[in-house]
Amino acid sequence: MAGRMSGTERRAQLLRIAGDEFADHGLHGASVEAIAREAGITQAYVFRMFGTKKALFLELVGAAFDRFNEGVATAAAETVGRDALAPMGAKYYDLLSERTTLLLQLQGFAACGDAEVRDLVRTRFAHMWHTVADTTDLDPVTVKSFLAYGMLLNNVAALDITELDEPWARGVRTRIHPGLFDHITTETNR
């Protein structure tokens, strides 16, 4: 049968469709019915494959955090210290163009009122912290500043201001360049 998908292909299709749905509507607003309809299958099949709506959301949010984390870790390669921040920041900035991944990450934060979601997001954010801290071997204040800058970029990317020609929009689109965090240390932040 020509149009029949393997289980692996169907799973990938559902993750793509569900990713878009959850990115746009969040945990509580997303519709399993809409996901199933777009995939041309029943809701029961979606539940059989993923268990629950929340389990599907958790899988997608976890993968979104992992994608950013793996990209940043790979970008730093053999670089350490403040020298690692520029390539890590550049990769993070590039990943912001993956709108669904970005919005899934933000939807994860927004759904932290749910204990399971909060535990997952805490774990993934802690992993991101350790990736930056362990790769750079920098003090906590610098790591915090780097991640805070990244969270600002997340919010700006969610606003979709790439074409907006206003001073504030141009200002927040700036990239991390070498030296940006040189003045932020535990010593200067007492």
Coordinates of N, CA and C in Angstrom, one line a residue:
M1 N 0.8 -1.2 0.0 CA 0.0 0.0 0.0 C 0.9 1.2 0.0
A2 N 0.8 2.1 -1.0 CA 1.7 3.2 -1.2 C 1.7 4.3 -0.1
G3 N 0.5 4.7 0.4 CA 0.4 5.8 1.3 C 0.5 5.4 2.7
R4 N 0.8 4.2 3.1 CA 0.8 3.7 4.5 C 2.1 4.1 5.1
M5 N 2.1 4.7 6.3 CA 3.3 5.1 7.0 C 3.7 4.0 8.0
S6 N 5.0 3.9 8.2 CA 5.5 3.0 9.3 C 5.2 3.6 10.6
G7 N 5.3 2.9 11.7 CA 5.1 3.4 13.0 C 6.0 4.6 13.3
T8 N 7.3 4.5 12.9 CA 8.3 5.5 13.1 C 7.9 6.8 12.3
E9 N 7.5 6.6 11.1 CA 7.1 7.8 10.3 C 5.9 8.4 10.9
R10 N 4.9 7.6 11.3 CA 3.7 8.2 11.9 C 4.0 8.9 13.2
R11 N 4.9 8.4 14.0 CA 5.3 9.0 15.3 C 5.9 10.4 14.9
A12 N 6.8 10.4 14.0 CA 7.5 11.7 13.6 C 6.5 12.7 13.1
Q13 N 5.5 12.2 12.3 CA 4.5 13.1 11.8 C 3.6 13.7 12.9
L14 N 3.3 12.8 13.9 CA 2.5 13.3 15.0 C 3.2 14.3 15.9
L15 N 4.5 14.0 16.1 CA 5.3 15.0 16.9 C 5.4 16.3 16.2
R16 N 5.5 16.3 14.9 CA 5.6 17.6 14.1 C 4.3 18.4 14.2
I17 N 3.2 17.7 14.0 CA 1.9 18.3 14.1 C 1.6 18.7 15.5
A18 N 1.8 17.9 16.5 CA 1.5 18.2 17.9 C 2.5 19.3 18.3
G19 N 3.7 19.4 17.8 CA 4.6 20.5 18.2 C 4.0 21.8 17.8
D20 N 3.5 21.9 16.6 CA 2.9 23.1 16.1 C 1.7 23.5 17.0
E21 N 0.8 22.5 17.2 CA -0.4 22.7 18.0 C -0.1 23.2 19.4
F22 N 0.9 22.5 20.1 CA 1.2 22.9 21.5 C 2.0 24.2 21.5
A23 N 2.8 24.5 20.5 CA 3.5 25.8 20.4 C 2.6 26.9 20.3
D24 N 1.5 26.7 19.6 CA 0.5 27.8 19.4 C -0.5 27.9 20.5
H25 N -0.8 26.8 21.2 CA -1.9 26.9 22.1 C -1.6 26.4 23.6
G26 N -0.4 25.9 23.8 CA 0.0 25.5 25.1 C -0.6 24.2 25.5
L27 N -0.3 23.8 26.7 CA -0.7 22.5 27.3 C -2.3 22.4 27.3
H28 N -2.9 23.4 27.9 CA -4.3 23.3 28.1 C -5.2 23.7 26.9
G29 N -4.6 24.5 26.0 CA -5.4 25.0 24.8 C -5.2 24.1 23.6
A30 N -4.2 23.3 23.6 CA -4.0 22.4 22.4 C -5.1 21.4 22.4
S31 N -5.4 20.9 21.1 CA -6.5 20.0 20.9 C -5.9 18.7 20.3
V32 N -6.1 17.6 21.0 CA -5.7 16.3 20.4 C -6.6 16.0 19.2
E33 N -7.8 16.5 19.3 CA -8.7 16.3 18.1 C -8.1 17.0 16.9
A34 N -7.6 18.2 17.0 CA -7.0 18.9 15.9 C -5.8 18.2 15.4
I35 N -5.0 17.7 16.3 CA -3.7 16.9 15.9 C -4.1 15.7 15.1
A36 N -5.1 14.9 15.6 CA -5.5 13.7 15.0 C -6.1 14.0 13.6
R37 N -6.9 15.1 13.5 CA -7.6 15.4 12.3 C -6.5 15.8 11.2
E38 N -5.5 16.6 11.6 CA -4.5 17.0 10.6 C -3.7 15.8 10.2
A39 N -3.5 14.8 11.1 CA -2.7 13.6 10.7 C -3.6 12.6 10.0
G40 N -4.9 12.8 10.0 CA -5.8 11.8 9.3 C -5.9 10.5 10.0
I41 N -5.9 10.6 11.4 CA -6.1 9.4 12.2 C -7.1 9.8 13.3
T42 N -7.3 8.8 14.2 CA -8.3 9.0 15.3 C -7.5 9.5 16.5
Q43 N -8.3 10.2 17.4 CA -7.7 10.6 18.7 C -7.2 9.4 19.5
A44 N -8.0 8.3 19.4 CA -7.6 7.1 20.1 C -6.2 6.6 19.7
Y45 N -5.8 6.8 18.4 CA -4.5 6.4 17.9 C -3.4 7.2 18.6
V46 N -3.7 8.5 18.7 CA -2.8 9.5 19.3 C -2.6 9.0 20.7
F47 N -3.6 8.8 21.5 CA -3.5 8.4 22.9 C -2.8 7.0 23.0
R48 N -3.1 6.1 22.1 CA -2.4 4.8 22.1 C -0.9 5.0 21.9
M49 N -0.5 5.9 21.1 CA 0.9 6.1 20.8 C 1.6 6.9 22.0
F50 N 0.9 7.9 22.6 CA 1.6 8.7 23.6 C 1.1 8.6 25.0
G51 N -0.1 7.9 25.2 CA -0.6 7.8 26.5 C -1.6 8.9 26.8
T52 N -1.1 10.1 27.1 CA -1.9 11.2 27.5 C -1.5 12.4 26.7
K53 N -2.4 13.4 26.8 CA -2.0 14.7 26.1 C -0.8 15.3 26.8
K54 N -0.8 15.2 28.2 CA 0.3 15.8 28.9 C 1.6 15.1 28.6
A55 N 1.6 13.8 28.5 CA 2.8 13.0 28.1 C 3.4 13.4 26.8
L56 N 2.5 13.7 25.8 CA 2.9 14.2 24.5 C 3.5 15.6 24.7
F57 N 2.9 16.4 25.4 CA 3.4 17.8 25.7 C 4.8 17.7 26.3
L58 N 4.9 16.9 27.4 CA 6.2 16.7 28.1 C 7.3 16.2 27.1
E59 N 7.0 15.3 26.3 CA 8.0 14.8 25.3 C 8.5 16.0 24.4
L60 N 7.5 16.7 23.9 CA 7.8 17.8 23.0 C 8.6 18.9 23.7
V61 N 8.2 19.3 24.9 CA 8.9 20.4 25.6 C 10.3 19.9 26.0
G62 N 10.5 18.7 26.4 CA 11.8 18.2 26.7 C 12.7 18.2 25.5
A63 N 12.2 17.8 24.4 CA 13.0 17.8 23.2 C 13.4 19.2 22.7
A64 N 12.5 20.1 23.0 CA 12.8 21.5 22.6 C 13.9 22.1 23.5
F65 N 13.9 21.8 24.8 CA 15.0 22.2 25.6 C 16.3 21.5 25.2
D66 N 16.2 20.2 24.9 CA 17.4 19.4 24.5 C 18.0 20.0 23.2
R67 N 17.2 20.3 22.3 CA 17.7 20.9 21.0 C 18.6 22.1 21.2
F68 N 18.1 23.0 22.1 CA 18.8 24.2 22.4 C 20.1 23.9 23.1
N69 N 20.0 23.0 24.1 CA 21.1 22.6 24.9 C 22.2 21.9 24.1
E70 N 21.8 21.0 23.3 CA 22.8 20.3 22.5 C 23.5 21.2 21.5
G71 N 22.7 22.1 20.9 CA 23.3 23.1 20.0 C 24.3 24.0 20.6
V72 N 24.0 24.5 21.8 CA 24.9 25.4 22.5 C 26.2 24.6 22.9
A73 N 26.0 23.4 23.4 CA 27.2 22.6 23.8 C 28.1 22.3 22.6
T74 N 27.5 21.9 21.5 CA 28.3 21.6 20.3 C 29.0 22.9 19.8
A75 N 28.4 24.0 19.9 CA 29.0 25.3 19.4 C 30.3 25.6 20.1
A76 N 30.3 25.3 21.4 CA 31.5 25.7 22.2 C 32.7 24.9 21.9
A77 N 32.4 23.6 21.4 CA 33.5 22.7 21.0 C 34.6 22.7 22.1
E78 N 35.8 23.0 21.7 CA 37.0 23.0 22.6 C 37.2 24.3 23.3
T79 N 36.3 25.3 23.1 CA 36.5 26.6 23.7 C 36.1 26.6 25.2
V80 N 36.8 27.4 26.0 CA 36.5 27.5 27.4 C 36.4 29.0 27.8
G81 N 35.9 29.2 29.0 CA 35.9 30.5 29.6 C 35.0 31.4 28.8
R82 N 35.3 32.7 28.9 CA 34.5 33.7 28.2 C 34.5 33.5 26.7
D83 N 35.6 33.0 26.2 CA 35.7 32.7 24.7 C 34.6 31.8 24.2
A84 N 34.1 30.9 25.1 CA 33.0 30.0 24.7 C 31.7 30.7 24.6
L85 N 31.5 31.8 25.3 CA 30.2 32.4 25.3 C 29.8 32.9 23.9
A86 N 30.7 33.5 23.1 CA 30.3 34.0 21.8 C 29.8 32.9 20.9
P87 N 30.5 31.8 20.7 CA 29.9 30.8 19.8 C 28.7 30.1 20.4
M88 N 28.6 30.0 21.7 CA 27.4 29.5 22.3 C 26.2 30.4 22.1
G89 N 26.5 31.7 22.3 CA 25.4 32.7 22.1 C 25.0 32.8 20.6
A90 N 25.9 32.7 19.7 CA 25.6 32.7 18.2 C 24.7 31.5 17.9
K91 N 25.1 30.3 18.4 CA 24.3 29.2 18.1 C 22.9 29.3 18.7
Y92 N 22.8 29.8 19.9 CA 21.5 30.0 20.6 C 20.7 30.9 19.7
Y93 N 21.3 32.0 19.3 CA 20.6 33.0 18.5 C 20.0 32.4 17.2
D94 N 20.9 31.6 16.6 CA 20.4 30.9 15.3 C 19.3 29.9 15.6
L95 N 19.3 29.2 16.7 CA 18.2 28.3 17.0 C 16.9 29.0 17.3
L96 N 16.9 30.3 17.6 CA 15.7 31.0 17.8 C 14.8 31.1 16.6
S97 N 15.4 30.9 15.4 CA 14.6 30.9 14.2 C 13.7 29.7 14.1
E98 N 14.0 28.7 14.9 CA 13.1 27.5 14.9 C 12.0 27.8 15.8
R99 N 11.0 28.5 15.3 CA 9.9 29.0 16.0 C 9.1 28.0 16.9
T100 N 8.8 26.9 16.3 CA 8.1 25.9 17.1 C 8.9 25.4 18.3
T101 N 10.2 25.2 18.1 CA 11.0 24.7 19.2 C 11.1 25.8 20.3
L102 N 11.3 27.0 19.9 CA 11.3 28.2 20.8 C 10.0 28.3 21.6
L103 N 8.9 28.2 20.9 CA 7.6 28.4 21.5 C 7.2 27.2 22.5
L104 N 7.7 26.0 22.1 CA 7.5 24.9 23.0 C 8.2 25.1 24.3
Q105 N 9.4 25.6 24.2 CA 10.2 25.9 25.4 C 9.4 27.0 26.3
L106 N 8.9 28.0 25.7 CA 8.2 29.0 26.4 C 6.9 28.5 27.0
Q107 N 6.2 27.6 26.2 CA 5.0 27.0 26.7 C 5.3 26.1 27.9
G108 N 6.5 25.5 27.9 CA 6.9 24.7 29.1 C 6.9 25.6 30.3
F109 N 7.6 26.7 30.2 CA 7.7 27.7 31.3 C 6.3 28.1 31.7
A110 N 5.4 28.4 30.8 CA 4.1 28.9 31.1 C 3.2 27.8 31.8
A111 N 3.5 26.6 31.6 CA 2.7 25.5 32.2 C 3.3 25.0 33.5
C112 N 4.2 25.7 34.0 CA 4.9 25.2 35.3 C 4.0 25.2 36.5
G113 N 2.7 25.6 36.4 CA 1.8 25.5 37.4 C 1.5 24.0 37.7
D114 N 1.7 23.2 36.7 CA 1.5 21.7 36.8 C 2.9 21.1 37.3
A115 N 2.8 20.3 38.3 CA 4.0 19.8 39.0 C 4.9 19.0 38.0
E116 N 4.3 18.1 37.2 CA 5.1 17.3 36.3 C 5.8 18.2 35.3
V117 N 5.1 19.2 34.8 CA 5.7 20.1 33.8 C 6.9 20.8 34.5
R118 N 6.6 21.4 35.7 CA 7.6 22.1 36.4 C 8.8 21.3 36.7
D119 N 8.6 20.0 37.0 CA 9.8 19.1 37.3 C 10.6 18.9 36.0
L120 N 9.9 18.7 34.9 CA 10.6 18.5 33.6 C 11.4 19.8 33.2
V121 N 10.7 21.0 33.3 CA 11.4 22.2 32.9 C 12.5 22.5 33.9
R122 N 12.4 22.3 35.2 CA 13.5 22.5 36.1 C 14.7 21.6 35.7
T123 N 14.4 20.4 35.4 CA 15.5 19.4 35.1 C 16.2 19.9 33.8
R124 N 15.4 20.3 32.8 CA 16.0 20.7 31.5 C 16.8 22.0 31.7
F125 N 16.2 22.9 32.5 CA 16.9 24.2 32.7 C 18.2 24.0 33.5
A126 N 18.1 23.1 34.5 CA 19.3 22.8 35.2 C 20.4 22.2 34.3
H127 N 20.0 21.4 33.4 CA 20.9 20.8 32.4 C 21.5 21.9 31.6
M128 N 20.7 22.9 31.2 CA 21.2 24.0 30.4 C 22.2 24.8 31.2
W129 N 21.9 25.0 32.5 CA 22.8 25.7 33.4 C 24.2 25.0 33.5
H130 N 24.1 23.7 33.7 CA 25.3 22.9 33.8 C 26.1 22.9 32.5
T131 N 25.4 22.8 31.4 CA 26.2 22.8 30.1 C 27.0 24.1 30.0
V132 N 26.4 25.2 30.3 CA 27.1 26.5 30.2 C 28.2 26.6 31.3
A133 N 27.8 26.3 32.5 CA 28.8 26.4 33.6 C 30.0 25.5 33.4
D134 N 29.7 24.2 33.1 CA 30.8 23.2 32.9 C 31.6 23.5 31.7
T135 N 31.0 24.0 30.6 CA 31.7 24.2 29.4 C 32.6 25.4 29.5
T136 N 32.1 26.5 30.2 CA 32.9 27.7 30.3 C 33.8 27.8 31.5
D137 N 33.4 27.0 32.6 CA 34.1 27.1 33.9 C 34.0 28.5 34.4
L138 N 32.9 29.3 34.2 CA 32.8 30.6 34.6 C 32.0 30.7 35.9
D139 N 32.1 31.8 36.6 CA 31.4 32.0 37.9 C 29.9 32.0 37.7
P140 N 29.1 31.7 38.7 CA 27.6 31.7 38.6 C 27.0 33.0 38.1
V141 N 27.6 34.2 38.4 CA 27.0 35.4 38.0 C 27.1 35.6 36.5
T142 N 28.2 35.2 35.9 CA 28.4 35.3 34.5 C 27.5 34.2 33.8
V143 N 27.3 33.0 34.3 CA 26.5 32.0 33.7 C 25.0 32.5 33.8
K144 N 24.6 33.1 34.9 CA 23.3 33.6 35.0 C 23.0 34.8 34.0
S145 N 24.0 35.6 33.9 CA 23.8 36.7 32.9 C 23.7 36.2 31.5
F146 N 24.5 35.2 31.1 CA 24.4 34.6 29.8 C 23.0 34.0 29.6
L147 N 22.5 33.2 30.5 CA 21.2 32.6 30.4 C 20.1 33.6 30.4
A148 N 20.2 34.7 31.2 CA 19.2 35.7 31.2 C 19.1 36.4 29.9
Y149 N 20.3 36.6 29.3 CA 20.3 37.2 27.9 C 19.6 36.3 27.0
G150 N 19.8 35.0 27.1 CA 19.1 34.0 26.2 C 17.6 34.0 26.4
M151 N 17.2 34.1 27.7 CA 15.7 34.2 27.9 C 15.1 35.4 27.4
L152 N 15.8 36.5 27.4 CA 15.3 37.7 26.8 C 15.2 37.5 25.3
L153 N 16.2 36.9 24.7 CA 16.1 36.6 23.2 C 15.0 35.6 22.9
N154 N 14.7 34.7 23.8 CA 13.5 33.8 23.6 C 12.2 34.6 23.5
N155 N 12.1 35.6 24.4 CA 10.9 36.4 24.4 C 10.8 37.3 23.2
V156 N 11.9 37.8 22.8 CA 11.9 38.7 21.6 C 11.6 37.9 20.4
A157 N 12.2 36.7 20.3 CA 11.9 35.8 19.1 C 10.4 35.5 19.1
A158 N 9.8 35.2 20.2 CA 8.4 34.9 20.3 C 7.5 36.1 19.8
L159 N 8.0 37.3 20.0 CA 7.3 38.5 19.5 C 7.4 38.6 18.0
D160 N 8.3 37.9 17.4 CA 8.4 37.9 15.9 C 8.6 39.3 15.4
I161 N 9.7 39.9 15.8 CA 10.0 41.3 15.4 C 11.1 41.5 14.4
T162 N 11.4 40.4 13.7 CA 12.5 40.5 12.7 C 12.3 41.6 11.7
E163 N 11.1 41.9 11.3 CA 10.9 42.9 10.3 C 10.5 44.3 10.9
L164 N 10.4 44.3 12.2 CA 10.0 45.6 12.8 C 11.1 46.6 12.9
D165 N 11.0 47.7 12.3 CA 12.1 48.7 12.2 C 11.8 49.8 13.2
E166 N 12.0 49.5 14.5 CA 11.9 50.5 15.6 C 13.1 50.4 16.5
P167 N 13.5 51.5 17.1 CA 14.8 51.4 17.9 C 14.8 50.3 18.9
W168 N 13.7 50.1 19.7 CA 13.7 49.0 20.7 C 13.9 47.7 20.0
A169 N 13.2 47.4 18.9 CA 13.3 46.2 18.2 C 14.7 45.9 17.7
R170 N 15.3 46.9 17.1 CA 16.7 46.8 16.6 C 17.7 46.5 17.8
G171 N 17.4 47.2 18.9 CA 18.2 47.0 20.1 C 18.2 45.6 20.7
V172 N 17.0 45.0 20.8 CA 16.9 43.7 21.4 C 17.3 42.6 20.4
R173 N 17.5 42.9 19.2 CA 18.0 41.9 18.2 C 19.5 41.7 18.2
T174 N 20.2 42.5 19.0 CA 21.7 42.4 19.1 C 22.1 41.0 19.4
R175 N 23.3 40.6 18.9 CA 23.8 39.3 19.2 C 24.9 39.4 20.3
I176 N 25.2 38.2 20.8 CA 26.3 38.2 21.8 C 27.6 38.1 21.0
H177 N 28.5 39.1 21.3 CA 29.8 39.2 20.7 C 30.8 39.0 21.8
P178 N 32.0 38.6 21.4 CA 33.1 38.5 22.4 C 33.2 39.7 23.2
G179 N 33.4 39.6 24.5 CA 33.5 40.7 25.4 C 32.3 41.2 26.1
L180 N 31.1 40.8 25.6 CA 29.9 41.3 26.1 C 29.8 41.1 27.7
F181 N 30.2 39.9 28.1 CA 30.1 39.6 29.6 C 31.4 39.8 30.4
D182 N 32.4 40.5 29.8 CA 33.7 40.7 30.5 C 33.5 41.4 31.8
H183 N 32.6 42.3 31.8 CA 32.5 43.2 33.0 C 31.6 42.5 34.1
I184 N 31.0 41.4 33.8 CA 30.1 40.7 34.8 C 30.8 39.6 35.4
T185 N 31.2 39.7 36.7 CA 31.8 38.7 37.4 C 31.3 38.7 38.8
T186 N 31.6 37.7 39.6 CA 31.3 37.6 41.0 C 31.9 38.8 41.7
E187 N 33.1 39.2 41.4 CA 33.8 40.4 42.0 C 33.1 41.7 41.7
T188 N 32.6 41.9 40.5 CA 31.9 43.2 40.2 C 30.5 43.2 40.6
N189 N 29.9 42.0 41.0 CA 28.5 42.0 41.4 C 28.3 41.7 42.9
R190 N 29.1 42.4 43.7 CA 29.0 42.2 45.1 C 28.1 43.3 45.7

